[in-house]
Short mmCIF file of C-alpha atoms in Angstrom, two decimals:
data_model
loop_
_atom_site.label_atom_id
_atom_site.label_comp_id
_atom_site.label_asym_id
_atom_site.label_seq_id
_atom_site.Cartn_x
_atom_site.Cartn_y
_atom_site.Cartn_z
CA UNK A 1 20.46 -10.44 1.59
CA UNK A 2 23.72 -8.76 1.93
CA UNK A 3 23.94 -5.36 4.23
CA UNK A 4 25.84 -2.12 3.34
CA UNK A 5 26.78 -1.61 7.30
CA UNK A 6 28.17 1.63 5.97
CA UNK A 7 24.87 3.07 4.27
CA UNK A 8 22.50 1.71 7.16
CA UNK A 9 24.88 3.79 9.68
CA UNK A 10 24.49 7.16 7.78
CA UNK A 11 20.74 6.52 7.60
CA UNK A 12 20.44 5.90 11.25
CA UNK A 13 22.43 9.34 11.41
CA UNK A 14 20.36 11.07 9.26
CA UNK A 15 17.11 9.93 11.24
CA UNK A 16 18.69 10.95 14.37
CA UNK A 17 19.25 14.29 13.36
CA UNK A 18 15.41 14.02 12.11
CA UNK A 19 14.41 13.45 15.40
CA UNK A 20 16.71 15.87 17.47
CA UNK A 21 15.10 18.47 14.90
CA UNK A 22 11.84 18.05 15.65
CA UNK A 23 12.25 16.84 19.55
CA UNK A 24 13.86 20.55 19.82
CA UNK A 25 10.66 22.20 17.45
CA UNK A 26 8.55 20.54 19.83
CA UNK A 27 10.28 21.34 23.41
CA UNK A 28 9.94 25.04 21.88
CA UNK A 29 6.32 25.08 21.03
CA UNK A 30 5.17 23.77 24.77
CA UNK A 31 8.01 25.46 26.08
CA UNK A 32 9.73 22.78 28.26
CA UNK A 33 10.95 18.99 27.31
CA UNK A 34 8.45 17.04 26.25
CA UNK A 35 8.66 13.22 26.29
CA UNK A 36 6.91 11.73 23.40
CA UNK A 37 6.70 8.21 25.44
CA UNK A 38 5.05 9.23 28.13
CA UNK A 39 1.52 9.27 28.37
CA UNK A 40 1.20 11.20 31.80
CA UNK A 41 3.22 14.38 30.10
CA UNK A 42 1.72 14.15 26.71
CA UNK A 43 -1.77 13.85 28.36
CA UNK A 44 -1.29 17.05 30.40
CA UNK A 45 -0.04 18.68 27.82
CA UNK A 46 -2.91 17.84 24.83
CA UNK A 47 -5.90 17.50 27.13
CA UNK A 48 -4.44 19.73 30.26
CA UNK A 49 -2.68 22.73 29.00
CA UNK A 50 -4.54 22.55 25.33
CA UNK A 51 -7.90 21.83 26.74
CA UNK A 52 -8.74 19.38 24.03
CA UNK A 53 -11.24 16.83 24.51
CA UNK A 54 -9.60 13.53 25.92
CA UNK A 55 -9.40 10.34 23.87
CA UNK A 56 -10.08 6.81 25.45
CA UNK A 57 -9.27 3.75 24.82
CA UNK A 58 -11.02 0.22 25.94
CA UNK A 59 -9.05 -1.95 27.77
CA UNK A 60 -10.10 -5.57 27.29
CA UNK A 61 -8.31 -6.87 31.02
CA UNK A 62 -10.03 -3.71 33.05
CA UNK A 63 -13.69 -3.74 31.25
CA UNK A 64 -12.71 0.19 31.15
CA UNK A 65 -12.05 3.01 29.34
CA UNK A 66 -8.95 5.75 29.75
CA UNK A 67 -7.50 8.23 28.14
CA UNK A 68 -4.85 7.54 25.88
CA UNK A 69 -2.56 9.79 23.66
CA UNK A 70 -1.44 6.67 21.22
CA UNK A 71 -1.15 7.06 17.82
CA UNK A 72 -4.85 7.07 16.82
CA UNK A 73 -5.36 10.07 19.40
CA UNK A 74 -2.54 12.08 18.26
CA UNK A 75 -3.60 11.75 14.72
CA UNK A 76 -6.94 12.99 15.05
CA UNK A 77 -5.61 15.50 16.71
CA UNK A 78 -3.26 16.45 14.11
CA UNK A 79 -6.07 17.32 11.73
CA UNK A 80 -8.27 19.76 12.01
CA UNK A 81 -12.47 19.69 12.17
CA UNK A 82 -15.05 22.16 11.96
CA UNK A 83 -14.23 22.98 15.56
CA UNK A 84 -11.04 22.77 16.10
CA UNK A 85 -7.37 23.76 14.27
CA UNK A 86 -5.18 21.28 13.54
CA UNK A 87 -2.34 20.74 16.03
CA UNK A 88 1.00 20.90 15.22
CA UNK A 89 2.55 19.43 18.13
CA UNK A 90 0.16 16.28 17.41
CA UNK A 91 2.11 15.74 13.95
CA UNK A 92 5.32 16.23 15.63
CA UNK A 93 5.12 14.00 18.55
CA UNK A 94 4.03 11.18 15.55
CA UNK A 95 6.94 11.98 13.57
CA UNK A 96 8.96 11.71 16.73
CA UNK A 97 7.64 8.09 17.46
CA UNK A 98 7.71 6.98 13.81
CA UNK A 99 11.50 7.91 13.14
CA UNK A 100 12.15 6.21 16.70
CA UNK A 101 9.90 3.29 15.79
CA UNK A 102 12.14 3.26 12.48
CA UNK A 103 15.20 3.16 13.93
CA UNK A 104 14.25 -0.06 16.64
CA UNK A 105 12.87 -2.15 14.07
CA UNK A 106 15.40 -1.52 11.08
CA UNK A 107 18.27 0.15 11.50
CA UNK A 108 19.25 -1.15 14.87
CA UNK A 109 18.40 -4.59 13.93
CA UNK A 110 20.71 -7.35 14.58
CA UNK A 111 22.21 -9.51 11.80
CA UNK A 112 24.25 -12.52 11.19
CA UNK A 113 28.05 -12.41 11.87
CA UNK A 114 28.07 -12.28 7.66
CA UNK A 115 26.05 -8.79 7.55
CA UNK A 116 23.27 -10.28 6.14
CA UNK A 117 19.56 -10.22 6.91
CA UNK A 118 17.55 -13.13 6.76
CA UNK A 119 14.63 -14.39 8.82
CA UNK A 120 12.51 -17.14 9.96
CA UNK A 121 9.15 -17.90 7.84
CA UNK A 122 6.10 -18.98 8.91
CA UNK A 123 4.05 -21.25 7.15
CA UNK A 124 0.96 -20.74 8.83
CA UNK A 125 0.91 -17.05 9.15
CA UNK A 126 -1.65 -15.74 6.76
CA UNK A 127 -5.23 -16.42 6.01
CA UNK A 128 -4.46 -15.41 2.21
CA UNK A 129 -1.50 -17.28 0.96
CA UNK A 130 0.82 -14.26 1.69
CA UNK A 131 4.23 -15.04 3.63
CA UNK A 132 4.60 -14.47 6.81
CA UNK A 133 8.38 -13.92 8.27
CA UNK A 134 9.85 -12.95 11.71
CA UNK A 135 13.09 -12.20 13.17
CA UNK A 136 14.97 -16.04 14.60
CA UNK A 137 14.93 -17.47 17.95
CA UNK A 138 17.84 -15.82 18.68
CA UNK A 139 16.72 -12.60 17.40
CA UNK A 140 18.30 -12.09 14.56
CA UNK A 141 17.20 -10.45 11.54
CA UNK A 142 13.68 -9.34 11.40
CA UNK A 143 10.04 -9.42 9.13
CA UNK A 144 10.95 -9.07 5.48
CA UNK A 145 7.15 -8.51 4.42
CA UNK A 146 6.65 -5.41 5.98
CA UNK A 147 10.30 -3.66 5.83
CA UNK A 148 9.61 -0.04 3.49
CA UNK A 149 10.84 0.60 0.66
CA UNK A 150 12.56 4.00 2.32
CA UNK A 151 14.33 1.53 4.42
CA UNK A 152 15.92 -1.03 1.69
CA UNK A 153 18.48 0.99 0.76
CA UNK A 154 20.88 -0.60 2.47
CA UNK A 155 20.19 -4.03 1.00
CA UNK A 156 22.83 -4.41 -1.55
CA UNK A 157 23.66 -7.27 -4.26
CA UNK A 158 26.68 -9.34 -3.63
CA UNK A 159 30.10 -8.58 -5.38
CA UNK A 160 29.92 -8.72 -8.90
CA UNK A 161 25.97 -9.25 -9.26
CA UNK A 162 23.03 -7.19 -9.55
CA UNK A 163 19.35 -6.63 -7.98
CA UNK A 164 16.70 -7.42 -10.14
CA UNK A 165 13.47 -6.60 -8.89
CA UNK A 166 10.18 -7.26 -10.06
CA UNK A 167 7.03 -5.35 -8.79
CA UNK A 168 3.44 -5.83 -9.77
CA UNK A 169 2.05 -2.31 -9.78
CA UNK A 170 -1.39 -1.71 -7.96
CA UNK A 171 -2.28 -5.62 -8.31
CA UNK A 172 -5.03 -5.77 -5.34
CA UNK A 173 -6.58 -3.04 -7.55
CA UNK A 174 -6.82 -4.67 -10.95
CA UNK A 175 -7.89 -7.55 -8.88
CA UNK A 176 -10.65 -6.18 -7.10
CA UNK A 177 -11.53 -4.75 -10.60
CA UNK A 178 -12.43 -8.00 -12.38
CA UNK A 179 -13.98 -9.51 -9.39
CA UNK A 180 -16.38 -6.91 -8.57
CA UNK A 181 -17.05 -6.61 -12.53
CA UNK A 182 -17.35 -2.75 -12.12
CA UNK A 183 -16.97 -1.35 -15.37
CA UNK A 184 -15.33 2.17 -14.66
CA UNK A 185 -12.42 0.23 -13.18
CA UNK A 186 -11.92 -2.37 -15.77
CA UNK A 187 -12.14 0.55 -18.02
CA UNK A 188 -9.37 2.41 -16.46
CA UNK A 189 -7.49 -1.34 -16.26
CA UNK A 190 -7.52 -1.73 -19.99
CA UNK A 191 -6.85 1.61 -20.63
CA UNK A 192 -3.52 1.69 -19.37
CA UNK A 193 -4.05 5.24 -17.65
CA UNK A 194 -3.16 6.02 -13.85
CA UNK A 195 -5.63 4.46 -11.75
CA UNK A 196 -4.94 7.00 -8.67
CA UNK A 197 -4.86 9.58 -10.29
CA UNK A 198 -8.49 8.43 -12.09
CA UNK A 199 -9.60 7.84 -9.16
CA UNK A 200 -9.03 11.46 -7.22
CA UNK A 201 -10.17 12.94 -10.33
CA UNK A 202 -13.19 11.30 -10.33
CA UNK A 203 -13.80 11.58 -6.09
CA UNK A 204 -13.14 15.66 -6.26
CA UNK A 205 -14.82 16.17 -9.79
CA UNK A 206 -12.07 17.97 -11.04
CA UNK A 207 -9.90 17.28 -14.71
CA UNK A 208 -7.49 14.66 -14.67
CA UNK A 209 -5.19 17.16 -16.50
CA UNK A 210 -5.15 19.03 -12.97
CA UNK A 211 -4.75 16.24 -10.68
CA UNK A 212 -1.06 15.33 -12.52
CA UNK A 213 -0.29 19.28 -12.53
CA UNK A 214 -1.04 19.47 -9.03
CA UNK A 215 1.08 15.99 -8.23
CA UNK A 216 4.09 17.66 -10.19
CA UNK A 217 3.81 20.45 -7.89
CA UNK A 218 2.93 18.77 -4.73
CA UNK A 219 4.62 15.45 -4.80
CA UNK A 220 3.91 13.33 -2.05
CA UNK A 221 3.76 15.77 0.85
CA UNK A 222 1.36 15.25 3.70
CA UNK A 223 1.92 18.44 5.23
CA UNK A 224 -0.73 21.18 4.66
CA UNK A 225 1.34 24.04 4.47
CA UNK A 226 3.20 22.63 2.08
CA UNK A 227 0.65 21.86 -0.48
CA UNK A 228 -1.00 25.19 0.26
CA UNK A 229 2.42 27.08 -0.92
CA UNK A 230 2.87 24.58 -3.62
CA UNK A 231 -0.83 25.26 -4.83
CA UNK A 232 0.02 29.32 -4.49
CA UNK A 233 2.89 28.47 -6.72
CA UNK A 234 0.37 26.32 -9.65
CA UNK A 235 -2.23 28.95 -9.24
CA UNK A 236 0.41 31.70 -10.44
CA UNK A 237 2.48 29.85 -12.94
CA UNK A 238 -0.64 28.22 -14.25
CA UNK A 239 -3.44 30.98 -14.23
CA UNK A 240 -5.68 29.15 -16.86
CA UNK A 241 -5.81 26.47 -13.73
CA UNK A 242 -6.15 28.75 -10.82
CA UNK A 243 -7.93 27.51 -8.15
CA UNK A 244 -11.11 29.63 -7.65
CA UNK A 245 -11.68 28.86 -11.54
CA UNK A 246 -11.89 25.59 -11.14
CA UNK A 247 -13.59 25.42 -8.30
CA UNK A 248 -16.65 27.57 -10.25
CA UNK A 249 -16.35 25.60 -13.44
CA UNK A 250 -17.05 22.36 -11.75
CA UNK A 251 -19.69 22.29 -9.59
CA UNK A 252 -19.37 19.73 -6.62
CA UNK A 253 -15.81 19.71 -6.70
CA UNK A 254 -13.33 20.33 -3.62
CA UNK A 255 -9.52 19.92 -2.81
CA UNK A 256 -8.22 17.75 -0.34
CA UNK A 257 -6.31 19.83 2.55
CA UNK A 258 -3.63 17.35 3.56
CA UNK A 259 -2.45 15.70 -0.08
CA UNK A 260 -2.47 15.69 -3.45
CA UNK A 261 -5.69 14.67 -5.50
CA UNK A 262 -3.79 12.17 -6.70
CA UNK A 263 -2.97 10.82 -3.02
CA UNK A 264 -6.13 11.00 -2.32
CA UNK A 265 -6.67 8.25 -5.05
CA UNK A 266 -4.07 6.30 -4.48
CA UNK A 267 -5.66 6.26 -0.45
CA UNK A 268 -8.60 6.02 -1.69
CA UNK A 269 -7.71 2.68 -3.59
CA UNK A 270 -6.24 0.97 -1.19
CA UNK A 271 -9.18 1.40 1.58
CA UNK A 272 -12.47 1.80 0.31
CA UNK A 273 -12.31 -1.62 -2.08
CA UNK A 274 -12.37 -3.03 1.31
CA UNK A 275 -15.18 -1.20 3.22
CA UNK A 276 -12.59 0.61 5.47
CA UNK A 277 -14.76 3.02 7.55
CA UNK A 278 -14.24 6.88 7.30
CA UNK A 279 -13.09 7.09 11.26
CA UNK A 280 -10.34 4.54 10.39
CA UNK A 281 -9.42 6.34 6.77
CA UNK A 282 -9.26 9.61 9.26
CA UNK A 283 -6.84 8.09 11.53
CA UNK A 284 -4.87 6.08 9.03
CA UNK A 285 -4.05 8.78 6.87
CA UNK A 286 -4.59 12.23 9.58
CA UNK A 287 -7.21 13.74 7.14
CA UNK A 288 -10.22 14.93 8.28
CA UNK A 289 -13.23 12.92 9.33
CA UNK A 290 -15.57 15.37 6.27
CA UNK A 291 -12.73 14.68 3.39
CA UNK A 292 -12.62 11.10 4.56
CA UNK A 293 -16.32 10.56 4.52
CA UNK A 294 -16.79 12.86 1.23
CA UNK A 295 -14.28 10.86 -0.73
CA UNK A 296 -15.70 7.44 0.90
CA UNK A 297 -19.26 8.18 -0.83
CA UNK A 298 -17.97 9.42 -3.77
CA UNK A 299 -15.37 6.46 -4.39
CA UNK A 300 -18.14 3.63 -3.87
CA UNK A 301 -21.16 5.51 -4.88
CA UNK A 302 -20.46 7.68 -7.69
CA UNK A 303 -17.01 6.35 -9.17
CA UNK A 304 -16.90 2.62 -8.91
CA UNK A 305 -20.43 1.58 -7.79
CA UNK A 306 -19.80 -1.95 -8.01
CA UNK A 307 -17.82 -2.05 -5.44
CA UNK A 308 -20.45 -1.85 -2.94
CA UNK A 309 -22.60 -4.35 -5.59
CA UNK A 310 -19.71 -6.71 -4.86
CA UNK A 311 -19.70 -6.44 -1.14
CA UNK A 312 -23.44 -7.24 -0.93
CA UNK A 313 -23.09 -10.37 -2.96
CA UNK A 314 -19.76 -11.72 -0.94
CA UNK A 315 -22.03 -11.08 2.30
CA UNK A 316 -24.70 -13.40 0.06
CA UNK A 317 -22.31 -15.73 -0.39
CA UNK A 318 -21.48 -16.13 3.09
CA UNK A 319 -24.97 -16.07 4.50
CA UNK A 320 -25.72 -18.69 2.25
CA UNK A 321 -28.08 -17.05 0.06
CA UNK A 322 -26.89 -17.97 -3.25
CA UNK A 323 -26.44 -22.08 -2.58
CA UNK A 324 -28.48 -22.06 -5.95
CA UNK A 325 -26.03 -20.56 -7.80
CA UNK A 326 -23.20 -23.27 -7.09
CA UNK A 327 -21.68 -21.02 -3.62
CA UNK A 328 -20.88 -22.84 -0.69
CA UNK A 329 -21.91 -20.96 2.91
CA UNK A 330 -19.37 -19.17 4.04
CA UNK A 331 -16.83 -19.88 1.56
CA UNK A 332 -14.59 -18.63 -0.73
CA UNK A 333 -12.05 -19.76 -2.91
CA UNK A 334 -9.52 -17.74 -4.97
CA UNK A 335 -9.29 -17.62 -8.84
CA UNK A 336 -6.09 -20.64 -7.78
CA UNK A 337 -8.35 -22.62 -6.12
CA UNK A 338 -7.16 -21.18 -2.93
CA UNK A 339 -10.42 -22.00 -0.40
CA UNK A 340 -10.82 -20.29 3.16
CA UNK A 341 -13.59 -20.78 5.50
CA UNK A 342 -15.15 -17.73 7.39
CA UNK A 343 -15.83 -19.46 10.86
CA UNK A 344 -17.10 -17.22 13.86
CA UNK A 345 -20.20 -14.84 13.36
CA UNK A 346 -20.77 -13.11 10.43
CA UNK A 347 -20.43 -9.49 11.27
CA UNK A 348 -18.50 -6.34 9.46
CA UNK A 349 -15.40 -7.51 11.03
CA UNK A 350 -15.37 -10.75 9.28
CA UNK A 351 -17.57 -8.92 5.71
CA UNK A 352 -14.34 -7.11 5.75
CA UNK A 353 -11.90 -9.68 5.73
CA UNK A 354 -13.64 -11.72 3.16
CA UNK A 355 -13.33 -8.05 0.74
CA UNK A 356 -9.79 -8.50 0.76
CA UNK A 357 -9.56 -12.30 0.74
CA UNK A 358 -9.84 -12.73 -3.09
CA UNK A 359 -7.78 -9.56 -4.18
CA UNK A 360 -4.57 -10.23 -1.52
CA UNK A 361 -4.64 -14.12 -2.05
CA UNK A 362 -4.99 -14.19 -5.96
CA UNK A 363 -1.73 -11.25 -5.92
CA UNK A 364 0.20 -13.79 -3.10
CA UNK A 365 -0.35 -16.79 -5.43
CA UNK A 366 0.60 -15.36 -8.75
CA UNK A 367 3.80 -13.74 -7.36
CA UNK A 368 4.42 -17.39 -5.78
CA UNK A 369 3.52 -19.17 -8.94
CA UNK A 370 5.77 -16.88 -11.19
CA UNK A 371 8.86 -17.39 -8.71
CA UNK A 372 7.92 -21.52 -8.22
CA UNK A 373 8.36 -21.15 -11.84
CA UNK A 374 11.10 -19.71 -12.50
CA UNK A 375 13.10 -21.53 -9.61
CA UNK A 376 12.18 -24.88 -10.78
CA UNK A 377 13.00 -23.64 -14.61
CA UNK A 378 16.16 -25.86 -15.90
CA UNK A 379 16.74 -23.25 -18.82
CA UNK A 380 20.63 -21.79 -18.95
CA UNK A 381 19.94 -18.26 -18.66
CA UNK A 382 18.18 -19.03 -15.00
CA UNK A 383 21.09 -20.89 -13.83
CA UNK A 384 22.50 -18.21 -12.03
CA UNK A 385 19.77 -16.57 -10.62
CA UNK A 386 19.17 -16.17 -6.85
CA UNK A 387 15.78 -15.17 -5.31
CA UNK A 388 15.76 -12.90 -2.24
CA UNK A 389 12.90 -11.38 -0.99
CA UNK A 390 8.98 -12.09 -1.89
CA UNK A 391 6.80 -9.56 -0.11
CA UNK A 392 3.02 -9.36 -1.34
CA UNK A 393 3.22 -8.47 -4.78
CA UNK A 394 7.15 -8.57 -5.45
CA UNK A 395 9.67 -10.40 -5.90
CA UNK A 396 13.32 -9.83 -5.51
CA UNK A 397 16.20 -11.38 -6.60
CA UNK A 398 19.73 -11.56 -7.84
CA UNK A 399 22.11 -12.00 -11.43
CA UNK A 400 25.70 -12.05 -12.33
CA UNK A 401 26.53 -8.96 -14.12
CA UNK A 402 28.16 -10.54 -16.91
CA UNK A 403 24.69 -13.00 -17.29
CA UNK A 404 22.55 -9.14 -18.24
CA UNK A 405 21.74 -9.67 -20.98
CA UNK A 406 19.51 -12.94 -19.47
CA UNK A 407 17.36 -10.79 -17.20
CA UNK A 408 14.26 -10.96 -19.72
CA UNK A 409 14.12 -14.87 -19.22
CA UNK A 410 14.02 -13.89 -15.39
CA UNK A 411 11.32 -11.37 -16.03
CA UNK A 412 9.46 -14.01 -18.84
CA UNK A 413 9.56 -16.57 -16.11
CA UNK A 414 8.37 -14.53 -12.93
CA UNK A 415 5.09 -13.05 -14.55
CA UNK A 416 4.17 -16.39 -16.02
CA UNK A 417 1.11 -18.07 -14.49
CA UNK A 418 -1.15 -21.00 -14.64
CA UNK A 419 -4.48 -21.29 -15.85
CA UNK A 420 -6.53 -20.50 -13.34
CA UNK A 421 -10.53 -21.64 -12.72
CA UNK A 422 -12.97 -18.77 -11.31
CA UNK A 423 -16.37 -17.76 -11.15
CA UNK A 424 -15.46 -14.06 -11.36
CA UNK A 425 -16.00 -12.39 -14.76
CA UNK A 426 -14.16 -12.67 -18.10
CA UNK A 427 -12.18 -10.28 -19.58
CA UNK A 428 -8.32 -8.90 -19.80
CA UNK A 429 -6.81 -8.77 -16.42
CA UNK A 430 -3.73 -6.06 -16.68
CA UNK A 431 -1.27 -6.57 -14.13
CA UNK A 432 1.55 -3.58 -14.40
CA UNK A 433 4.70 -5.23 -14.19
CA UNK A 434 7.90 -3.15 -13.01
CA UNK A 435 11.44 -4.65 -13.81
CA UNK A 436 13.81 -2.49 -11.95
CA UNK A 437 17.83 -3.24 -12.17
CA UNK A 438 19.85 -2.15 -9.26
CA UNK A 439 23.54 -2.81 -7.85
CA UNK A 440 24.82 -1.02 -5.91
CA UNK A 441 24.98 2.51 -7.09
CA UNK A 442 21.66 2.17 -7.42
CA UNK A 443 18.84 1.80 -9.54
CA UNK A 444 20.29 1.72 -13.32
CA UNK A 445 17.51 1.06 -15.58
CA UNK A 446 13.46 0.27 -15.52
CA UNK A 447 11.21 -0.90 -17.90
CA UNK A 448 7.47 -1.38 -17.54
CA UNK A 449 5.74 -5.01 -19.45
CA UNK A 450 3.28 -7.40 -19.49
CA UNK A 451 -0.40 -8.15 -18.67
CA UNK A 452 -2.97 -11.07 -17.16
CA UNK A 453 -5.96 -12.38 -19.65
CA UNK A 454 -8.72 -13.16 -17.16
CA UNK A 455 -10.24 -15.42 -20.34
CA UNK A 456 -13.96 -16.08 -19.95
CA UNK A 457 -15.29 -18.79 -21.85
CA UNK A 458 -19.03 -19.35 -22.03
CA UNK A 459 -19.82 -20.03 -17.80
CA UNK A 460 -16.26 -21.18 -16.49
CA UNK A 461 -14.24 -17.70 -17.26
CA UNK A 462 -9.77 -18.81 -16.43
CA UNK A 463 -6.83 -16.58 -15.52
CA UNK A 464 -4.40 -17.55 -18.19
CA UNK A 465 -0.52 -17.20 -17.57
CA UNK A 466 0.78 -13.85 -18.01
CA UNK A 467 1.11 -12.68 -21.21
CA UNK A 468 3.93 -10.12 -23.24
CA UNK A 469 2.45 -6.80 -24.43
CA UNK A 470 4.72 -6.62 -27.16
CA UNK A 471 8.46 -8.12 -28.06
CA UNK A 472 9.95 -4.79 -28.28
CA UNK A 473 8.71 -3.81 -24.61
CA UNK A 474 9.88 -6.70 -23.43
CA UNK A 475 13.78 -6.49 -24.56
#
C-alpha cells in the first residue's frame, strides 16, 4: 500500500508533542523527571513515595514473584476502588508508553525504497483461519492485522485511484448471536438497532433514549472528568433526563464512571461473549473491578443468558458428553467446515479459546470467501480492481477513479458467500456491511448494505451467500 511520507511525518509530530505534554504534566505532579521506562523510578515513586500496595508479577525462569509497574499495574492503579482514588499519574505514565509504543511500531517503521508498506504472511499463524502477517527478514514493513485505524491515515491510494473499503460491522457479535441461539441478541440482530448501545442499556437498566444522549455528549472519552463535565452539561440542557431522576425512576440502575453507557456495551460485547474474567475486563479497559464485575453479571445473566447456556454446552462438547448427539470430543468445526482440535487439558484457558473459535473463524472465512470471490471473478467491472489489506473482518482494496461507477460489483462480490453446513440454529444472520470510499482527501462517501441468511432447514440449518437488503441501498 502506498505511504503519504508527508502525513505520517506530521503525525509522528503531533504524537511527539502528545508526549512532551504529558511527560512535562507528569515531571510536575511528582515534582522531578520521571522516566516512564524504568521500573526502579516508577516503583519508588507508586509504591515508595505513594504508599500504594505493590503489584507482582510471576516470573516463569525464577519460580518467583516481584513487583512490577507494567501496564496491568499501572492500570489498576489508574482506577479507583472503594479504598483508594484513582491515580492520575498511573493514566499518564500509560499514555506516555502507548504514544511511544505508537510511534516504534508505526510511524517509525521502515518501508520499501517505493514508500510502500507491505509484509510477510504467515500461513500457519492462527488457530481460526485469520491472517497472520509480520514485518520481512530484513525488517521491513510490519503486521497489517493489528495496525489501528487512528494510524492508517497515512495509507493512501495510488495516483489516479481510490480506496474502497469494506468493513463488516460487529460480525463476531452477530456471530456469537446465532450460535448461542440467545434470543435477546438475535432480536436486536434482526432489528437493525445498535447492538452497544442495547447492550449498556440493558447492563445499567437505564432507557436506550439516554444511552445515545449521553454518547452525543460524551463521545468516546475514557477520561472521568471528562464525562463527569459532559454529564453536568446533559443534566442542564436536558433537565427531563437529569441524572438523580433517572437514577430514582429506575431502580437497579447505575452509570459507569470511566465511559459512556454506550462504551460500556460496546466493551461489554467484545469480552463477556467470551468468558473474559472481570480482573482482566478491569485491566483491559482501567474501569473498576465493581463496574467490571456488575456489568459482567448483568451482560450474561440478565441480558443475554444464553451466552453462558452456550458456554456450558461447548465445554459438553469438548468433554465428550454429547457423542450422542453427532459431536466429536474435543472438536469443533466452523459453520465452513473449518475443524480445530482442542489438544492439552481441558481447563478455562482452553473453554475460552474454544468461545471465540466459532465467532472469529466463521468472520475470517467469510471475509476470505467474499475476496477469493471477487479476485477470481472474470466480470469487466472487476478488472481493475486491486486488493490491499484483509484484517479480521475487512477488506481493503483499490479502483480507478474513472471505473466509480463499478464499485457496487466490488461490494456485490466481497459480501457474497457460499452455502455453508452447521449445526448452529436457523434463522437470518445480519452482517452490517460498511462500504467506505476514500482517496486521498479522505473519506468521500459511505453507504451501509447487505445481510447473511443463516437458512435452517428441518435438522441441517446453512449459511447462504450474502444477500442485498434492497436495490436502492445497494446503488
Amino acid at each position: 500500500v502506498k505511504s503519504d511520507e508527508e502525513y505520517r511525518e506530521r503525525m509522528k509530530e503531533k504524537v511527539e508533542r502528545n508526549i512532551a505534554e504529558t511527560q512535562a504534566k507528569l515531571d510536575k505532579i511528582v515534582g522531578s523527571p520521571l522516566n516512564v521506562k524504568s521500573s526502579p523510578q516508577c516503583q519508588a515513586y507508586f509504591y515508595g513515595t505513594l504508599g500504594n500496595r505493590a503489584f507482582t508479577k510471576y516470573n516463569k525462569e525464577t519460580k518467583k514473584s516481584a513487583q512490577t509497574t507494567d501496564a496491568k499495574a499501572m492500570a489498576k492503579l489508574a482506577v479507583g476502588t472503594k479504598i483508594r482514588e484513582p491515580i492520575y499519574e498511573a493514566e499518564l505514565v500509560l499514555n506516555i508508553r502507548k504514544n511511544r509504543d505508537n510511534i516504534s511500531r508505526f510511524l517509525n517503521m521502515k518501508l520499501d525504497h517505493d514508500n510502500r508498506f507491505r509484509c510477510v504472511f504467515n500461513p500457519r499463524g492462527t488457530k481460526t483461519g485469520r491472517l497472520s502477517s509480520s514485518k520481512n527478514i530484513n525488517g521491513v514493513g510490519g503486521n497489517l492485522q493489528n495496525l489501528p485505524h487512528s494510524f492508517r491515515g497515512f495509507l493512501i491510494a495510488d495516483e489516479g485511484k481510490i480506496i474502497i473499503t469494506i468493513d463488516k460491522k460487529q460480525a463476531e457479535w452477530v456471530v456469537s448471536a446465532f450460535a448461542s441461539g440467545d434470543e435477546n441478541m438475535i432480536k436486536i440482530v434482526q432489528s437493525g438497532i445498535d447492538a452497544h448501545a442495547t447492550s449498556g442499556s440493558l447492563i445499567c437498566s437505564l432507557p436506550i433514549e439516554y444511552v445515545f444522549l449521553e454518547d452525543s455528549y460524551t463521545s468516546k472519552s475514557r477520561d472521568s472528568d471528562e464525562i463527569e463535565e459532559a454529564r453536568k452539561l446533559l443534566d442542564k440542557e436536558h433537565p427531563e433526563w437529569k441524572r438523580e431522576t433517572l437514577l430514582e425512576k429506575y431502580p437497579g440502575s447505575w452509570l459507569p464512571r470511566r465511559f459512556s453507557i454506550r462504551q460500556l456495551g460496546k466493551h461489554s460485547n467484545h469480552g463477556w461473549n467470551y468468558d473474559m474474567s472481570s480482573n482482566r475486563f478491569m485491566e483491559e479497559y482501567e474501569t473498576s473491578f465493581e463496574e467490571a464485575d456488575l456489568a459482567r453479571k448483568r451482560y450474561r445473566y440478565i441480558a443475554y443468558p444464553g451466552i453462558p447456556a452456550w458456554h456450558r454446552k461447548i465445554q459438553s462438547i469438548l468433554l465428550g458428553k454429547l457423542v450422542d448427539e453427532g459431536f466429536e470430543p474435543r472438536v469443533l468445526i466452523n459453520p465452513y467446515g473449518r475443524r480445530r482440535v482442542f489438544y492439552g487439558e481441558l481447563d478455562d484457558d482452553t473453554f475460552r479459546e474454544a468461545y471465540n473459535f466459532i465467532p472469529q473463524s466463521t468472520v475470517a472465512d467469510n471475509i476470505n470467501d467474499g475476496i477469493t470471490k471477487t479476485y477470481f471473478d472474470e466480470a469487466e467491472e472487476l478488472r481493475d480492481y486491486e486488493f490491499l489489506i484483509q484484517c479480521h473482518d475487512e477488506s481493503v482494496g483499490q479502483f480507478p477513479i474513472g471505473n466509480l461507477s463499478s464499485s457496487p460489483h466490488v461490494f456485490s462480490g466481497n459480501v457474497k458467500t457460499s452455502n455453508m453446513n452447521s449445526k448452529s440454529r436457523g434463522g437470518s444472520l445480519t452482517f452490517l456491511t460498511k462500504l467506505l470510499l476514500a482517496s486521498t482527501g479522505g473519506i468521500q462517501s459511505r453507504s451501509k448494505t447487505s445481510h447473511l441468511q443463516w437458512q435452517s432447514r428441518g435438522n441441517s440449518p446453512k449459511l447462504s451467500g450474502m444477500q442485498e437488503r434492497n436495490k436502492r441501498r445497494q446503488r
